[in-house]
XYZ file of C-alpha atoms in Angstrom:
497
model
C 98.326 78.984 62.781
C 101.714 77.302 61.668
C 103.168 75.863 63.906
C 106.975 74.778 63.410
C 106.614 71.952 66.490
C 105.620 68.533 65.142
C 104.304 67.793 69.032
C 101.554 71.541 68.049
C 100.142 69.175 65.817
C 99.913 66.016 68.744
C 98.575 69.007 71.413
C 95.693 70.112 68.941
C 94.057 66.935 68.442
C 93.940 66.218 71.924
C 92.167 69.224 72.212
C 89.434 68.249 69.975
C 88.544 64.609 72.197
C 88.868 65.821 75.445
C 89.839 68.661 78.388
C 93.473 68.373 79.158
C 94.494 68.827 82.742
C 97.803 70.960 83.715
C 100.118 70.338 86.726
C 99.305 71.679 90.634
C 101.038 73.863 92.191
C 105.245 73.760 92.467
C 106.080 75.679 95.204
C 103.261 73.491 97.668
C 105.693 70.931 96.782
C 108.579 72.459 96.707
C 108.084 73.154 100.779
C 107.499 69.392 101.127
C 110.777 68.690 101.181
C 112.232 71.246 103.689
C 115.326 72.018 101.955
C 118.308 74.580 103.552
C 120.397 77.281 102.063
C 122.910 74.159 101.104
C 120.678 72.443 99.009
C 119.690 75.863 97.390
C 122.921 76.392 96.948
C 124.576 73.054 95.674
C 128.089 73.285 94.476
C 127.577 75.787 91.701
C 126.395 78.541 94.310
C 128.407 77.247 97.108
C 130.031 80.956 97.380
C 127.482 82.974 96.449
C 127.444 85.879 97.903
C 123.669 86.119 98.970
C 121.221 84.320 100.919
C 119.351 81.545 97.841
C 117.064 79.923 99.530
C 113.578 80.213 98.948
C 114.658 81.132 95.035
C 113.100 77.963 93.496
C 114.047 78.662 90.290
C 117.284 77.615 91.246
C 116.743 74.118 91.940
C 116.907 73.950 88.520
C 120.525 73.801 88.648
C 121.294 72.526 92.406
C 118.545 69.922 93.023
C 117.309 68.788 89.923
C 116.275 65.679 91.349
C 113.762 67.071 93.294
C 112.090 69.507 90.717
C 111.666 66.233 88.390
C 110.198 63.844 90.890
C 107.370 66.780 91.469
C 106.706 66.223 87.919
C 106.637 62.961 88.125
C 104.023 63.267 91.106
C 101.768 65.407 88.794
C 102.225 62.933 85.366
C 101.139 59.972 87.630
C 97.934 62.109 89.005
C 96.924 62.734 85.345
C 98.519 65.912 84.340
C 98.618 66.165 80.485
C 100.273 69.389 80.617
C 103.209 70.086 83.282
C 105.027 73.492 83.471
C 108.305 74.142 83.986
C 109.766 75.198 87.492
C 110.805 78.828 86.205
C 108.500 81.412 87.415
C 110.568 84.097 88.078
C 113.555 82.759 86.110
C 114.349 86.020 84.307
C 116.602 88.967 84.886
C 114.236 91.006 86.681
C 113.319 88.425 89.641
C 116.629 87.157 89.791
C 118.331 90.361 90.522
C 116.957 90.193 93.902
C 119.254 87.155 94.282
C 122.157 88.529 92.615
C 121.638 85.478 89.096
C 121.223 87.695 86.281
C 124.000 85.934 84.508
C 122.358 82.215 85.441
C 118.734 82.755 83.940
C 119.364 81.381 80.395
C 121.251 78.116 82.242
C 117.996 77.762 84.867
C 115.273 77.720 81.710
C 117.722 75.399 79.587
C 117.891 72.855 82.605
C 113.915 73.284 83.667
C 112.925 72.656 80.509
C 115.013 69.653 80.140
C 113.816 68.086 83.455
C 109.636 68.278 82.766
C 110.846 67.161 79.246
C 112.405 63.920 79.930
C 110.130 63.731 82.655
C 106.872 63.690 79.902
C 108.472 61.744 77.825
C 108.931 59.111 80.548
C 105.081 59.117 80.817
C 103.586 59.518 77.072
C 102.266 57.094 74.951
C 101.326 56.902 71.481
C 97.480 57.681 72.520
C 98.613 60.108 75.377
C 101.427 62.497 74.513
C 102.277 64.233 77.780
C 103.601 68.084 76.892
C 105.927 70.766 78.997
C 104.541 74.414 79.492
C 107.468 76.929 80.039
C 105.873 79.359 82.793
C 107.193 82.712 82.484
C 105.586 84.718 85.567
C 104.825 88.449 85.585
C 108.352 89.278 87.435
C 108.167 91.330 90.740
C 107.676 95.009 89.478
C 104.768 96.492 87.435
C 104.915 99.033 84.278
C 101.659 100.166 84.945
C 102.019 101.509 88.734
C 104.443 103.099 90.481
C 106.175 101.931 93.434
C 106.551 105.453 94.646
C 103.396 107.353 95.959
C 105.097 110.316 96.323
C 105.798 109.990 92.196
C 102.837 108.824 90.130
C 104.892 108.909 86.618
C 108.076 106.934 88.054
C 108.150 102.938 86.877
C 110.524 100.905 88.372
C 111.054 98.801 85.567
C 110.356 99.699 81.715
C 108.847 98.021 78.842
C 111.528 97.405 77.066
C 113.827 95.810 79.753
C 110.646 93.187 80.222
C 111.086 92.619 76.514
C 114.808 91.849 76.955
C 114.286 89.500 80.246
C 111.553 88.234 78.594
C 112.621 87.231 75.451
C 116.077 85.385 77.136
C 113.829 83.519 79.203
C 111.743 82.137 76.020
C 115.234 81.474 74.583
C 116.149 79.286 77.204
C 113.315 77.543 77.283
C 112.629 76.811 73.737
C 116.360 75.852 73.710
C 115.399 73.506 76.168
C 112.409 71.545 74.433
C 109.368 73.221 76.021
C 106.013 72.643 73.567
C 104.156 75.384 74.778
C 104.618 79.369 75.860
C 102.456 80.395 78.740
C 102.746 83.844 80.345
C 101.016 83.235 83.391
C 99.464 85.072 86.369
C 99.206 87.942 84.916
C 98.161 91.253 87.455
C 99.764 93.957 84.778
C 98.711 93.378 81.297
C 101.633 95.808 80.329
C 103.853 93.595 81.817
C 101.874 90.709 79.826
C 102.333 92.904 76.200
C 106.241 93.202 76.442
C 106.181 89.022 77.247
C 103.856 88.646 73.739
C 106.468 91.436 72.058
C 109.538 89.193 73.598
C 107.781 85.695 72.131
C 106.478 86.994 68.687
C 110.316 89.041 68.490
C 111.897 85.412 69.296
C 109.557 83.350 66.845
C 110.684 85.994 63.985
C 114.254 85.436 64.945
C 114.423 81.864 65.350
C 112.270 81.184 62.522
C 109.976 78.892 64.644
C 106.444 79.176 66.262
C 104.855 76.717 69.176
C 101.673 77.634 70.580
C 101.351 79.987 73.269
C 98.816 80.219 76.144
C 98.171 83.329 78.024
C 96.942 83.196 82.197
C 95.538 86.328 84.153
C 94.574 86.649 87.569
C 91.361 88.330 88.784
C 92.879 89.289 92.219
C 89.313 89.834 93.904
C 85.193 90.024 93.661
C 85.342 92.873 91.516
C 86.446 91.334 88.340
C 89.664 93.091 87.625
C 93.432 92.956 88.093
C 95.852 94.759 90.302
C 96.271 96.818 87.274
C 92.733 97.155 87.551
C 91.345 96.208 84.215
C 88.171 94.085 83.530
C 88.384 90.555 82.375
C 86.524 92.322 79.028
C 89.115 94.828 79.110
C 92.260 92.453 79.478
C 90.860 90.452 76.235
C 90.725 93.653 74.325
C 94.036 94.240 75.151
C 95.235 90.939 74.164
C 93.091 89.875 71.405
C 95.552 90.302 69.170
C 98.351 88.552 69.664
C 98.540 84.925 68.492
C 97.686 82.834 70.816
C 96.036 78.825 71.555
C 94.311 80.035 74.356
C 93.731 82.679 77.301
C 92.960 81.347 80.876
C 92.878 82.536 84.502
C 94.884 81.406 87.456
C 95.885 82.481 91.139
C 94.588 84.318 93.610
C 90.955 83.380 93.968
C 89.307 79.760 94.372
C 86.986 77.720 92.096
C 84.037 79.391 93.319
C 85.330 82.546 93.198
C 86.417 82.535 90.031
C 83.257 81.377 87.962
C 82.025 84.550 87.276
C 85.054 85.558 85.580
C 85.597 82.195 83.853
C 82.430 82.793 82.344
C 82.607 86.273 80.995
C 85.995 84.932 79.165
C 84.532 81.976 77.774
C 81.887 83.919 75.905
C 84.069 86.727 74.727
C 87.169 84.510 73.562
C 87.156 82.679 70.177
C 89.964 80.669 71.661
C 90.731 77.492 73.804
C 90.109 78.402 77.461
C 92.199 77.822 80.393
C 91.371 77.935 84.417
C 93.131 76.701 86.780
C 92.633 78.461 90.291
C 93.886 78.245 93.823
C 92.868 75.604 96.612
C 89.960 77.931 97.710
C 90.902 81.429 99.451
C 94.199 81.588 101.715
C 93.112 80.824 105.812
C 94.466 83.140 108.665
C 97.745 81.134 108.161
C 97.865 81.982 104.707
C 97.631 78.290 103.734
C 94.899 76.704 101.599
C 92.170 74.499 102.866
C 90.025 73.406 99.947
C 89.884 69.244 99.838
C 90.333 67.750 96.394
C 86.955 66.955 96.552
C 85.599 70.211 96.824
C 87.453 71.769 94.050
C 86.647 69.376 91.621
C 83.361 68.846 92.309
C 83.733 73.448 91.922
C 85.750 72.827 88.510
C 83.386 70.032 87.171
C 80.479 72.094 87.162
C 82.601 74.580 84.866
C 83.317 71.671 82.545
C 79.181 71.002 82.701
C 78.648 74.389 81.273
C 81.269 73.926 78.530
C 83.932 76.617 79.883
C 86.866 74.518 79.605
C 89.760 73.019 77.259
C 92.724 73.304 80.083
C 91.819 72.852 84.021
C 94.273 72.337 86.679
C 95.525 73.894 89.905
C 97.279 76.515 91.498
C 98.249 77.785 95.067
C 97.905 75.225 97.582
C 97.325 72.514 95.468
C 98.649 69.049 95.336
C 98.878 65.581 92.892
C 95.731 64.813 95.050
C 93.647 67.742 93.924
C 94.900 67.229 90.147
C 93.967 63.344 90.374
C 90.659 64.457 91.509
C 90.214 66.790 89.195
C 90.917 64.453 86.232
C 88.888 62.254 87.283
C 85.666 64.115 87.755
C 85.924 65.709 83.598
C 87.351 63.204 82.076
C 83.696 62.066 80.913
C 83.416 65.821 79.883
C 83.519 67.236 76.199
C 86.097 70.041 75.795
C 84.624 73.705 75.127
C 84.212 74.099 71.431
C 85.593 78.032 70.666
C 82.648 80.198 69.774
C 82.516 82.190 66.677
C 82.775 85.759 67.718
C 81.827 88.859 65.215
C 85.061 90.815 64.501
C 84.097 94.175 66.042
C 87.077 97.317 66.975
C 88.160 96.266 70.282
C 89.796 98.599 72.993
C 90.646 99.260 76.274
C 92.108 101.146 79.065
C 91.144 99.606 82.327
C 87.445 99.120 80.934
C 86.758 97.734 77.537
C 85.189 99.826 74.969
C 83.952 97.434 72.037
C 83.265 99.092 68.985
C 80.103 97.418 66.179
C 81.219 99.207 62.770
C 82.544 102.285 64.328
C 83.202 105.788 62.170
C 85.184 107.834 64.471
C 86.124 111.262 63.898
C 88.301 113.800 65.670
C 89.507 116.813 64.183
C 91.593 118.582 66.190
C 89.829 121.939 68.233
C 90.520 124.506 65.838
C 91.209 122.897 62.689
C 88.442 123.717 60.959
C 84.488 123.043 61.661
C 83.070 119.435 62.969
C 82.397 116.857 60.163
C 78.391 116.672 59.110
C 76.513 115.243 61.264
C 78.837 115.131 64.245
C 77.692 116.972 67.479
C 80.774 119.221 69.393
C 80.289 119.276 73.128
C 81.172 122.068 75.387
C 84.536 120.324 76.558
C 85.742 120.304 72.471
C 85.093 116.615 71.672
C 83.122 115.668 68.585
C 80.929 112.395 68.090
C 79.908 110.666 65.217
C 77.428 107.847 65.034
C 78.461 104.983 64.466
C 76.362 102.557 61.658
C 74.152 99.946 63.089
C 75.677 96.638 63.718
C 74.866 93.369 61.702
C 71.947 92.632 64.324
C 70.391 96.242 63.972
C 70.678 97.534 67.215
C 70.729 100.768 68.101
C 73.797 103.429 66.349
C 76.448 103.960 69.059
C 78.194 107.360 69.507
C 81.585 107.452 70.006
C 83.268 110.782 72.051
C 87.154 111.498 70.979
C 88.227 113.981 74.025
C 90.704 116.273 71.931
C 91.617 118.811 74.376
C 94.620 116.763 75.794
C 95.998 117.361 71.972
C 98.919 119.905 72.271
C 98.152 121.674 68.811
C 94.640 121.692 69.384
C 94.106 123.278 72.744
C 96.040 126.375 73.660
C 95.405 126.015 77.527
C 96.819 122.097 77.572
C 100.289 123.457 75.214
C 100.656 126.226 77.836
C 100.257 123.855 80.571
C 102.482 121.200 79.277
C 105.494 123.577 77.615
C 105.698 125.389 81.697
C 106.074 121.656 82.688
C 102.470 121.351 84.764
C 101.726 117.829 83.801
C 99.450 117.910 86.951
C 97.482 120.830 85.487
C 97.486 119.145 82.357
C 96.098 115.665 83.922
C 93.057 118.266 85.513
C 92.244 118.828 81.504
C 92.388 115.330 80.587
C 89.536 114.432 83.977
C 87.579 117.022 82.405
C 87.693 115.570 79.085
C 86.861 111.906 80.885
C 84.238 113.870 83.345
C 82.444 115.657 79.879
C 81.805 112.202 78.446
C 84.745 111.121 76.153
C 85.132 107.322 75.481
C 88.959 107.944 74.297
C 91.778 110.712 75.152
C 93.576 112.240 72.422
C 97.193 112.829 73.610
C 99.413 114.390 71.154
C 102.668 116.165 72.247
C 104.499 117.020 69.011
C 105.930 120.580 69.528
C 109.238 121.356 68.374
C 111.011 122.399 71.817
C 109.478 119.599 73.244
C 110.737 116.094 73.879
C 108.143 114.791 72.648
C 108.782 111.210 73.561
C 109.924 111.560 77.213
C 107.033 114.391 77.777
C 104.724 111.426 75.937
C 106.122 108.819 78.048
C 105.574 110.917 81.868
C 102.062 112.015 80.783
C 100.602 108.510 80.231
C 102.448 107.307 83.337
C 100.234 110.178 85.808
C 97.241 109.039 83.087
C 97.728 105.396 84.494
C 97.897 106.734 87.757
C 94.350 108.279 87.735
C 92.032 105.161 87.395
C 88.851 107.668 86.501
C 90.924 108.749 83.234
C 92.392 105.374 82.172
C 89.625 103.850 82.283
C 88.619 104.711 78.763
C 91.319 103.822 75.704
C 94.150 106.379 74.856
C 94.607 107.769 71.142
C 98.340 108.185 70.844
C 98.090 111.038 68.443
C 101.703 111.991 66.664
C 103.834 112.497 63.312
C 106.735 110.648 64.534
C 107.489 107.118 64.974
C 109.431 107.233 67.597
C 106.229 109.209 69.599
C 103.853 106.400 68.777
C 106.129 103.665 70.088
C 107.097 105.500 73.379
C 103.217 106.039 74.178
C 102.073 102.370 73.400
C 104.844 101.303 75.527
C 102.594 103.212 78.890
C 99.815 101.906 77.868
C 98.318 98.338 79.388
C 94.973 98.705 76.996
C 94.236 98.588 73.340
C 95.255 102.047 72.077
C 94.470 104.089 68.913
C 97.272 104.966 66.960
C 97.069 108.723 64.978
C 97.861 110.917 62.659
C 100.450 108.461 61.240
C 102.511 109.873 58.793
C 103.471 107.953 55.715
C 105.296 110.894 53.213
């Protein structure tokens, strides 16, 4: 990857000799100093006309002093990597807090303060580097807020992409080395932050590397979103990244599991750095230092890591103990993974050497040697992967496919999107791995009927489970349904007269 950044180069080869340890967590520290609503406030925000404190990303701006001697704490405990105080430094957060217009001026200053910080600690055989955190904002594109309305989002794709992509501007403006989308529980919410970056590398005409965080939130091994740590790769394996991590939410022990599956699925450098065990009755977290670095060396043993640090509840004591305890560790070397046809919707489906056909229901007869099920999907096999295991079949469900199934264009054209969500379970119940949707009908808008049927889809975790095959003509179709979708989609029927 080319990397514009002469300190990408510096970052790499300490990747090769050894695993680099990132910062603890900001707002544990943050709390230690028991500021008011003055110091939130400072002189800039003196008349402001809402309550600021406990909006961090502030301090920034009023108590700047305080933000860099937290990084300072970290540096001195070992941290190789410390990220920037700017969480929810973007449009959407900040509205809550009335500082839309001060976002750009909070990521230039953060940035600046863990820069000269690093600086202050790096030597020639230990560069220190500055992560700008960009967290997953307060609202979700994949859920709704309202119960009583599946299909309504309370924030869009597209205005992500815009608060995202000032936030990167800010920070890159500021000096940050590294990208790194963190937390993640929505990995829609995660695509329009890659969309922002890769939009603001084009335009700038630079590129520094990026790191991508999820968050498992619990023991089943999936988001709040609700997609599998398999799935969430698929989704993401794309985009041009140095590596893809967890954090948040569950404790060293907790976690391995997850850590694990990721490791052996990701040809990139791997990131962890989890909570100080599981929140007590008091919410607060009562894991020693000790006992989450003894939990994080044995995922060094078993060569998991390049990145390992701390999250909620931890402290410069955890981080010194956890450099301590792997820094006679060798860094994960990234696997070599076969290049197979990766999707998802909340579950992964992970194509070897697919053929998949779908002609619509009623255009014509099924392709030779395909097999048409009663609920109108057709399967073809696919060819045997490099390892000869067995052919895999792969079911295209094509009666959510507006010129292919008279009952769903009825449905959808009288404005039933509920009936039409019935057609689409029975596709999902009847054994299809992806959903056709296609709504291009002339007295249709086609792009806000798109839009509101893969927002109930999203709704109903038994249908998007599998992937979605945005089936349409029209550009402006295929954008508005990738924009609903938090998996790896198939794009259709692209037209290229």
């Amino acid at each position: 990857m080319n990397y514009t950044s002469e300190r990408a180069a510096a970052l790499l080869d300490a990747l090769q000799k050894r695993i680099l340890i990132i910062d603890g967590a900001m707002g544990t520290m943050i709390q230690r100093y028991k500021l008011d609503e003055a110091a939130y406030r400072g002189e800039r925000f003196a008349t402001h006309p809402r309550e600021l404190k406990g909006a961090a990303d502030v301090l920034n701006l009023t108590r700047p002093d305080v933000i860099e001697a937290i990084h300072r704490e970290y540096l001195a405990a070992g941290a190789d990597i410390i990220e920037t105080n700017t969480f929810n430094a973007q449009v959407v957060s900040m509205a809550d807090y009335g500082l839309e217009a001060d976002v750009y001026d909070m990521n230039v200053a953060a940035a600046r303060i863990a820069r000269g910080a690093a600086e202050a600690f790096s030597t020639p055989d230990r560069p220190r580097f500055v992560a700008g955190a960009l967290g997953p904002t307060n609202r979700t594109t994949s859920l709704s807020p309202d119960v009583n309305n599946p299909a309504f989002r309370a924030v869009t794709y597209d205005e992500l992409v815009d608060a995202y992509y000032e936030q990167v501007r800010g920070l890159v403006d500021g000096g940050v080395d590294i990208l790194l989308p963190e937390t993640v529980f929505d990995t829609l919410n995660l695509k329009a932050a890659i969309f922002a970056i890769e939009k603001f590398f084009e335009d700038r005409g630079v590129r520094i590397p990026v790191m991508l965080s999820v968050t498992i939130t619990d023991a089943s091994g999936r988001t709040l979103s609700g997609q599998t740590v398999e799935g969430f790769w698929n989704s993401v394996s794309h985009a041009r990244i140095l590596s893809v991590g967890m954090n948040c939410a569950l404790g060293a022990k907790e976690m391995r599991p997850h850590i694990e599956e990721l490791s052996s699925i990701a040809p990139v450098f791997i990131s962890c750095y989890p909570n100080a065990g599981l929140p007590n009755a008091l919410g607060e977290y009562d894991e020693t230092p000790q006992t989450m670095s003894t939990l994080l060396r044995d995922f060094a043993e078993n060569n998991w890591l390049n990145f390992v640090g701390g999250c909620c509840g931890t402290t410069p004591d955890h981080i010194r103990a956890i450099a301590e305890i792997v820094k006679d560790l060798p860094p994960r070397v990234p696997p070599t993974i076969e290049k197979h046809l990766r999707l998802s919707g909340l579950e992964a489906l992970t194509v070897r050497r697919p053929v998949i056909l779908s002609p619509a229901e009623g255009e014509g007869s099924a392709p030779s040697g395909a097999a048409q099920d009663r609920y109108g999907s057709f399967a073809v096999s696919a060819a045997q992967d490099d390892k000869g295991e067995g052919s895999q079949f792969i079911m295209v469900g094509e009666r959510t496919n507006i010129t292919g199934s008279p009952k769903f264009a009825q449905l959808i054209k009288a404005g039933d999107l509920e009936g039409a969500l019935a057609i689409a379970k029975q596709q999902i119940d009847g054994g299809a791995n992806i959903l056709d949707v296609n709504m291009d009908e002339g007295l249709l808008d086609s792009e806000k009927v798109m839009t509101e049927f893969l927002n109930l889809v999203a709704s109903e975790p038994d249908i998007s489970r599998v992937p979605i095959m945005i089936d349409s003509s029209k550009w402006s179709v295929l954008e508005a349904g990738l924009k609903c979708t938090q998996g790896k989609s198939v794009v259709n029927s692209i037209s290229l007269k």
